[in-house]
Amino acid sequence: MYKYAPAAGSPPAGAPRAQVLASGVAMPWALSAQRLLAEDWGVAADVWSVTSWTELRRDALACESRNLLNPGAASADAVRDHDAGRLGRAGGRGVGLDAAVPDQISRWVPSSSAYTSLGTDGFGFSDTRAATRRFFHVDAESITLAVLAELARSGAVDASLPAQAIAKYKLDLPVSEALG
């Protein structure tokens, strides 16, 4: 895992910060969400590329085992050691094709971080790609909403912002109406 796209420019001091973790085909949606967060909501978001959720989980399990068997040694932390330890208070949003995939690492994300997994779990929906992404809430606008919702829960942004985003991006409308 590595930082793919740091927040653009120099965010003002005290600006809300977020981290978006994505992989594969979800990267363009994450990058679009990064832009929406900055332009529409004043949130500075870094986008991280997770090259393998499964390998990251395996590394975390190995660190857990090492820590168990070496109680006197400095503890290892797979998430920190993969350069994501800086997720810290800013929280993370995992976006993958299936929510179960980014869920694999959720227990190792620092406890001070909120972590939300988004993905296309489910079946029985068929439409255009854009409509399918909106239906499963993995499009840029839905990622933006997920980030704002976590930031609002933590008190980093006004609690009304998620509702404003739902209205602005028409996330509460049926997919056919929202994407018209």
Short mmCIF file of N, CA, C and O in Angstrom, two decimals, residues 81-176:
data_model
loop_
_atom_site.label_atom_id
_atom_site.label_comp_id
_atom_site.label_asym_id
_atom_site.label_seq_id
_atom_site.Cartn_x
_atom_site.Cartn_y
_atom_site.Cartn_z
N ASP A 81 3.55 -0.35 9.20
CA ASP A 81 4.74 -0.70 8.44
C ASP A 81 4.54 -0.61 6.94
O ASP A 81 5.49 -0.62 6.18
N HIS A 82 3.30 -0.52 6.49
CA HIS A 82 3.01 -0.35 5.06
C HIS A 82 2.79 1.12 4.73
O HIS A 82 2.12 1.45 3.78
N ASP A 83 3.32 2.00 5.56
CA ASP A 83 3.28 3.44 5.30
C ASP A 83 1.89 4.02 5.49
O ASP A 83 1.64 5.15 5.17
N ALA A 84 0.95 3.23 6.03
CA ALA A 84 -0.39 3.77 6.26
C ALA A 84 -0.60 4.11 7.71
O ALA A 84 -1.68 4.52 8.08
N GLY A 85 0.41 3.93 8.53
CA GLY A 85 0.27 4.28 9.92
C GLY A 85 -0.10 5.73 10.09
O GLY A 85 -0.66 6.14 11.10
N ARG A 86 0.18 6.51 9.07
CA ARG A 86 -0.17 7.92 9.11
C ARG A 86 -1.66 8.14 8.89
O ARG A 86 -2.12 9.26 8.86
N LEU A 87 -2.44 7.04 8.76
CA LEU A 87 -3.89 7.21 8.65
C LEU A 87 -4.40 7.92 9.89
O LEU A 87 -5.23 8.79 9.82
N GLY A 88 -3.87 7.52 11.05
CA GLY A 88 -4.17 8.19 12.31
C GLY A 88 -5.58 8.68 12.45
O GLY A 88 -6.52 8.00 12.12
N ARG A 89 -5.73 9.88 12.95
CA ARG A 89 -7.05 10.45 13.22
C ARG A 89 -7.83 10.72 11.94
O ARG A 89 -9.02 10.91 11.98
N ALA A 90 -7.16 10.79 10.82
CA ALA A 90 -7.84 11.19 9.60
C ALA A 90 -8.78 10.11 9.06
O ALA A 90 -9.64 10.40 8.26
N GLY A 91 -8.62 8.89 9.49
CA GLY A 91 -9.55 7.84 9.09
C GLY A 91 -9.29 7.32 7.70
O GLY A 91 -8.54 7.89 6.93
N GLY A 92 -9.92 6.22 7.40
CA GLY A 92 -9.73 5.60 6.11
C GLY A 92 -11.06 5.16 5.52
O GLY A 92 -12.00 4.88 6.24
N ARG A 93 -11.13 5.11 4.24
CA ARG A 93 -12.30 4.61 3.53
C ARG A 93 -11.77 3.59 2.55
O ARG A 93 -11.04 3.94 1.63
N GLY A 94 -12.11 2.34 2.73
CA GLY A 94 -11.67 1.30 1.82
C GLY A 94 -12.68 1.12 0.71
O GLY A 94 -13.87 0.97 0.97
N VAL A 95 -12.23 1.16 -0.52
CA VAL A 95 -13.13 1.00 -1.65
C VAL A 95 -12.60 -0.11 -2.53
O VAL A 95 -11.49 -0.03 -3.05
N GLY A 96 -13.37 -1.15 -2.70
CA GLY A 96 -12.98 -2.25 -3.56
C GLY A 96 -14.19 -2.75 -4.32
O GLY A 96 -15.29 -2.23 -4.18
N LEU A 97 -13.99 -3.76 -5.13
CA LEU A 97 -15.12 -4.30 -5.89
C LEU A 97 -16.14 -4.93 -4.97
O LEU A 97 -17.33 -4.91 -5.24
N ASP A 98 -15.71 -5.54 -3.89
CA ASP A 98 -16.60 -6.12 -2.89
C ASP A 98 -16.21 -5.55 -1.54
O ASP A 98 -15.03 -5.52 -1.21
N ALA A 99 -17.18 -5.14 -0.74
CA ALA A 99 -16.87 -4.56 0.57
C ALA A 99 -16.10 -5.55 1.44
O ALA A 99 -15.30 -5.15 2.27
N ALA A 100 -16.34 -6.83 1.23
CA ALA A 100 -15.64 -7.84 2.03
C ALA A 100 -14.13 -7.79 1.82
O ALA A 100 -13.36 -8.16 2.71
N VAL A 101 -13.69 -7.30 0.67
CA VAL A 101 -12.25 -7.27 0.40
C VAL A 101 -11.57 -6.21 1.26
O VAL A 101 -10.64 -6.53 2.01
N PRO A 102 -11.98 -4.93 1.24
CA PRO A 102 -11.34 -3.98 2.14
C PRO A 102 -11.63 -4.25 3.62
O PRO A 102 -10.86 -3.85 4.49
N ASP A 103 -12.71 -4.96 3.90
CA ASP A 103 -13.00 -5.34 5.29
C ASP A 103 -11.90 -6.21 5.89
O ASP A 103 -11.74 -6.25 7.10
N GLN A 104 -11.13 -6.87 5.04
CA GLN A 104 -10.08 -7.77 5.52
C GLN A 104 -9.08 -7.09 6.45
O GLN A 104 -8.47 -7.76 7.27
N ILE A 105 -8.88 -5.79 6.28
CA ILE A 105 -7.86 -5.10 7.10
C ILE A 105 -8.46 -4.22 8.18
O ILE A 105 -7.73 -3.58 8.94
N SER A 106 -9.77 -4.16 8.29
CA SER A 106 -10.41 -3.19 9.17
C SER A 106 -9.96 -3.30 10.62
O SER A 106 -9.81 -2.29 11.29
N ARG A 107 -9.72 -4.49 11.11
CA ARG A 107 -9.34 -4.61 12.52
C ARG A 107 -7.94 -4.09 12.82
O ARG A 107 -7.59 -3.89 13.98
N TRP A 108 -7.15 -3.87 11.78
CA TRP A 108 -5.79 -3.37 12.00
C TRP A 108 -5.65 -1.87 11.72
O TRP A 108 -4.59 -1.30 11.90
N VAL A 109 -6.72 -1.24 11.27
CA VAL A 109 -6.68 0.21 11.09
C VAL A 109 -6.64 0.81 12.49
O VAL A 109 -7.35 0.35 13.39
N PRO A 110 -5.81 1.82 12.72
CA PRO A 110 -5.70 2.39 14.07
C PRO A 110 -7.05 2.71 14.68
O PRO A 110 -7.96 3.19 13.99
N SER A 111 -7.18 2.43 15.97
CA SER A 111 -8.47 2.62 16.65
C SER A 111 -8.92 4.07 16.64
O SER A 111 -10.10 4.35 16.82
N SER A 112 -8.00 4.98 16.44
CA SER A 112 -8.37 6.39 16.39
C SER A 112 -8.96 6.78 15.04
O SER A 112 -9.37 7.91 14.85
N SER A 113 -9.00 5.84 14.11
CA SER A 113 -9.51 6.12 12.77
C SER A 113 -10.87 5.48 12.56
O SER A 113 -11.09 4.35 12.96
N ALA A 114 -11.73 6.19 11.90
CA ALA A 114 -12.97 5.59 11.42
C ALA A 114 -12.62 4.86 10.13
O ALA A 114 -11.76 5.30 9.38
N TYR A 115 -13.27 3.76 9.89
CA TYR A 115 -12.99 2.98 8.68
C TYR A 115 -14.30 2.47 8.11
O TYR A 115 -15.08 1.83 8.81
N THR A 116 -14.57 2.78 6.87
CA THR A 116 -15.78 2.37 6.19
C THR A 116 -15.39 1.61 4.94
O THR A 116 -14.57 2.09 4.16
N SER A 117 -15.99 0.46 4.74
CA SER A 117 -15.75 -0.30 3.51
C SER A 117 -16.92 -0.13 2.57
O SER A 117 -18.08 -0.28 2.97
N LEU A 118 -16.61 0.16 1.33
CA LEU A 118 -17.62 0.27 0.30
C LEU A 118 -17.32 -0.78 -0.77
O LEU A 118 -16.17 -1.08 -1.05
N GLY A 119 -18.35 -1.33 -1.35
CA GLY A 119 -18.13 -2.32 -2.42
C GLY A 119 -19.44 -2.78 -3.02
O GLY A 119 -20.52 -2.46 -2.54
N THR A 120 -19.32 -3.54 -4.08
CA THR A 120 -20.48 -3.96 -4.84
C THR A 120 -20.97 -5.34 -4.40
O THR A 120 -21.29 -6.19 -5.23
N ASP A 121 -21.04 -5.58 -3.10
CA ASP A 121 -21.55 -6.85 -2.62
C ASP A 121 -23.01 -6.98 -3.03
O ASP A 121 -23.78 -6.04 -2.92
N GLY A 122 -23.37 -8.14 -3.48
CA GLY A 122 -24.75 -8.37 -3.87
C GLY A 122 -24.82 -8.84 -5.31
O GLY A 122 -23.83 -8.99 -6.00
N PHE A 123 -26.02 -9.08 -5.74
CA PHE A 123 -26.23 -9.54 -7.11
C PHE A 123 -27.66 -9.18 -7.50
O PHE A 123 -28.45 -8.71 -6.68
N GLY A 124 -28.00 -9.39 -8.75
CA GLY A 124 -29.36 -9.15 -9.20
C GLY A 124 -29.61 -7.76 -9.72
O GLY A 124 -30.74 -7.38 -9.97
N PHE A 125 -28.57 -6.94 -9.91
CA PHE A 125 -28.75 -5.61 -10.46
C PHE A 125 -27.98 -5.53 -11.77
O PHE A 125 -26.80 -5.87 -11.82
N SER A 126 -28.64 -5.11 -12.80
CA SER A 126 -27.99 -4.99 -14.09
C SER A 126 -28.39 -3.68 -14.73
O SER A 126 -29.58 -3.36 -14.83
N ASP A 127 -27.42 -2.90 -15.11
CA ASP A 127 -27.67 -1.60 -15.74
C ASP A 127 -26.36 -1.13 -16.32
O ASP A 127 -25.40 -1.89 -16.43
N THR A 128 -26.25 0.15 -16.64
CA THR A 128 -24.99 0.69 -17.14
C THR A 128 -23.95 0.66 -16.00
O THR A 128 -24.30 0.52 -14.83
N ARG A 129 -22.71 0.82 -16.35
CA ARG A 129 -21.66 0.83 -15.32
C ARG A 129 -21.86 1.96 -14.33
O ARG A 129 -21.72 1.77 -13.12
N ALA A 130 -22.19 3.15 -14.84
CA ALA A 130 -22.40 4.30 -13.94
C ALA A 130 -23.57 4.03 -12.99
O ALA A 130 -23.49 4.32 -11.80
N ALA A 131 -24.65 3.46 -13.52
CA ALA A 131 -25.82 3.17 -12.67
C ALA A 131 -25.49 2.10 -11.64
O ALA A 131 -25.93 2.17 -10.49
N THR A 132 -24.71 1.11 -12.04
CA THR A 132 -24.33 0.06 -11.10
C THR A 132 -23.44 0.61 -9.99
O THR A 132 -23.63 0.30 -8.82
N ARG A 133 -22.49 1.47 -10.34
CA ARG A 133 -21.64 2.09 -9.31
C ARG A 133 -22.49 2.91 -8.34
O ARG A 133 -22.29 2.87 -7.13
N ARG A 134 -23.45 3.68 -8.88
CA ARG A 134 -24.32 4.48 -8.00
C ARG A 134 -25.19 3.56 -7.13
O ARG A 134 -25.33 3.80 -5.93
N PHE A 135 -25.76 2.52 -7.71
CA PHE A 135 -26.62 1.60 -6.97
C PHE A 135 -25.89 0.99 -5.77
O PHE A 135 -26.44 0.88 -4.68
N PHE A 136 -24.63 0.62 -5.97
CA PHE A 136 -23.84 -0.01 -4.91
C PHE A 136 -23.04 1.01 -4.08
O PHE A 136 -22.26 0.63 -3.21
N HIS A 137 -23.21 2.29 -4.36
CA HIS A 137 -22.57 3.37 -3.60
C HIS A 137 -21.04 3.32 -3.66
O HIS A 137 -20.36 3.53 -2.66
N VAL A 138 -20.51 3.06 -4.85
CA VAL A 138 -19.06 3.09 -5.01
C VAL A 138 -18.61 4.13 -6.03
O VAL A 138 -17.44 4.17 -6.38
N ASP A 139 -19.53 4.99 -6.47
CA ASP A 139 -19.13 6.06 -7.38
C ASP A 139 -18.49 7.19 -6.57
O ASP A 139 -18.49 7.17 -5.33
N ALA A 140 -17.92 8.15 -7.26
CA ALA A 140 -17.20 9.23 -6.57
C ALA A 140 -18.08 9.98 -5.59
O ALA A 140 -17.65 10.31 -4.47
N GLU A 141 -19.33 10.22 -5.97
CA GLU A 141 -20.23 10.96 -5.09
C GLU A 141 -20.55 10.18 -3.82
O GLU A 141 -20.62 10.76 -2.73
N SER A 142 -20.71 8.88 -3.95
CA SER A 142 -20.99 8.05 -2.76
C SER A 142 -19.78 7.92 -1.86
O SER A 142 -19.91 7.90 -0.63
N ILE A 143 -18.59 7.85 -2.45
CA ILE A 143 -17.36 7.83 -1.64
C ILE A 143 -17.25 9.15 -0.88
O ILE A 143 -16.93 9.17 0.31
N THR A 144 -17.54 10.24 -1.58
CA THR A 144 -17.52 11.56 -0.94
C THR A 144 -18.47 11.58 0.25
O THR A 144 -18.12 12.05 1.34
N LEU A 145 -19.69 11.07 0.06
CA LEU A 145 -20.67 11.02 1.15
C LEU A 145 -20.15 10.18 2.30
O LEU A 145 -20.27 10.57 3.47
N ALA A 146 -19.55 9.02 2.02
CA ALA A 146 -19.04 8.15 3.09
C ALA A 146 -17.97 8.87 3.90
O ALA A 146 -17.94 8.77 5.13
N VAL A 147 -17.08 9.60 3.22
CA VAL A 147 -16.04 10.36 3.93
C VAL A 147 -16.68 11.44 4.80
O VAL A 147 -16.35 11.57 5.98
N LEU A 148 -17.60 12.20 4.22
CA LEU A 148 -18.26 13.26 4.99
C LEU A 148 -19.03 12.70 6.19
O LEU A 148 -19.02 13.30 7.27
N ALA A 149 -19.67 11.55 6.02
CA ALA A 149 -20.43 10.95 7.12
C ALA A 149 -19.50 10.56 8.27
O ALA A 149 -19.82 10.81 9.44
N GLU A 150 -18.35 9.99 7.96
CA GLU A 150 -17.40 9.62 9.02
C GLU A 150 -16.81 10.86 9.67
O GLU A 150 -16.63 10.90 10.89
N LEU A 151 -16.50 11.87 8.87
CA LEU A 151 -15.96 13.10 9.44
C LEU A 151 -17.00 13.79 10.32
O LEU A 151 -16.66 14.34 11.37
N ALA A 152 -18.27 13.74 9.92
CA ALA A 152 -19.34 14.33 10.74
C ALA A 152 -19.50 13.56 12.05
O ALA A 152 -19.66 14.15 13.12
N ARG A 153 -19.43 12.23 11.98
CA ARG A 153 -19.54 11.41 13.21
C ARG A 153 -18.43 11.75 14.20
O ARG A 153 -18.64 11.71 15.40
N SER A 154 -17.25 12.06 13.67
CA SER A 154 -16.12 12.37 14.55
C SER A 154 -16.11 13.82 14.99
O SER A 154 -15.27 14.22 15.79
N GLY A 155 -16.99 14.64 14.43
CA GLY A 155 -17.04 16.05 14.79
C GLY A 155 -16.08 16.93 13.99
O GLY A 155 -15.94 18.11 14.27
N ALA A 156 -15.42 16.36 12.97
CA ALA A 156 -14.45 17.13 12.19
C ALA A 156 -15.12 18.08 11.20
O ALA A 156 -14.50 19.04 10.76
N VAL A 157 -16.37 17.77 10.82
CA VAL A 157 -17.14 18.67 9.95
C VAL A 157 -18.53 18.81 10.53
O VAL A 157 -18.96 18.01 11.36
N ASP A 158 -19.25 19.80 10.07
CA ASP A 158 -20.62 20.03 10.52
C ASP A 158 -21.49 18.81 10.21
O ASP A 158 -21.39 18.22 9.12
N ALA A 159 -22.35 18.46 11.14
CA ALA A 159 -23.20 17.28 11.00
C ALA A 159 -24.18 17.38 9.84
O ALA A 159 -24.71 16.35 9.40
N SER A 160 -24.40 18.58 9.32
CA SER A 160 -25.34 18.74 8.22
C SER A 160 -24.72 18.43 6.85
O SER A 160 -25.45 18.30 5.86
N LEU A 161 -23.40 18.32 6.78
CA LEU A 161 -22.76 18.13 5.47
C LEU A 161 -23.18 16.85 4.76
O LEU A 161 -23.40 16.89 3.54
N PRO A 162 -23.30 15.71 5.44
CA PRO A 162 -23.75 14.52 4.70
C PRO A 162 -25.11 14.71 4.03
O PRO A 162 -25.29 14.35 2.87
N ALA A 163 -26.06 15.32 4.72
CA ALA A 163 -27.38 15.57 4.12
C ALA A 163 -27.25 16.52 2.93
O ALA A 163 -27.94 16.35 1.90
N GLN A 164 -26.38 17.50 3.05
CA GLN A 164 -26.16 18.43 1.93
C GLN A 164 -25.58 17.69 0.72
O GLN A 164 -25.96 17.95 -0.43
N ALA A 165 -24.65 16.77 0.99
CA ALA A 165 -24.05 16.00 -0.10
C ALA A 165 -25.08 15.09 -0.76
O ALA A 165 -25.09 14.94 -1.99
N ILE A 166 -25.95 14.47 0.04
CA ILE A 166 -27.00 13.62 -0.52
C ILE A 166 -27.86 14.43 -1.49
O ILE A 166 -28.15 13.98 -2.61
N ALA A 167 -28.24 15.63 -1.09
CA ALA A 167 -29.06 16.48 -1.96
C ALA A 167 -28.27 16.95 -3.19
O ALA A 167 -28.77 16.88 -4.31
N LYS A 168 -27.05 17.42 -2.97
CA LYS A 168 -26.24 17.96 -4.07
C LYS A 168 -25.98 16.92 -5.16
O LYS A 168 -26.07 17.22 -6.35
N TYR A 169 -25.67 15.69 -4.73
CA TYR A 169 -25.32 14.64 -5.68
C TYR A 169 -26.50 13.74 -6.04
O TYR A 169 -26.33 12.74 -6.74
N LYS A 170 -27.70 14.08 -5.53
CA LYS A 170 -28.92 13.33 -5.81
C LYS A 170 -28.79 11.85 -5.41
O LYS A 170 -29.26 10.95 -6.11
N LEU A 171 -28.16 11.61 -4.29
CA LEU A 171 -27.93 10.24 -3.85
C LEU A 171 -29.19 9.58 -3.28
O LEU A 171 -29.21 8.37 -3.13
N ASP A 172 -30.21 10.37 -2.98
CA ASP A 172 -31.43 9.81 -2.42
C ASP A 172 -32.47 9.49 -3.50
O ASP A 172 -33.53 8.94 -3.20
N LEU A 173 -32.17 9.80 -4.74
CA LEU A 173 -33.10 9.52 -5.83
C LEU A 173 -32.88 8.14 -6.41
O LEU A 173 -31.76 7.60 -6.32
N PRO A 174 -33.89 7.56 -7.04
CA PRO A 174 -33.67 6.31 -7.76
C PRO A 174 -32.55 6.53 -8.80
O PRO A 174 -32.43 7.62 -9.37
N VAL A 175 -31.77 5.51 -9.03
CA VAL A 175 -30.61 5.63 -9.92
C VAL A 175 -31.01 6.22 -11.26
O VAL A 175 -30.32 7.10 -11.78
N SER A 176 -32.12 5.79 -11.82
CA SER A 176 -32.52 6.27 -13.15
C SER A 176 -32.79 7.78 -13.14
O SER A 176 -32.49 8.48 -14.12
#
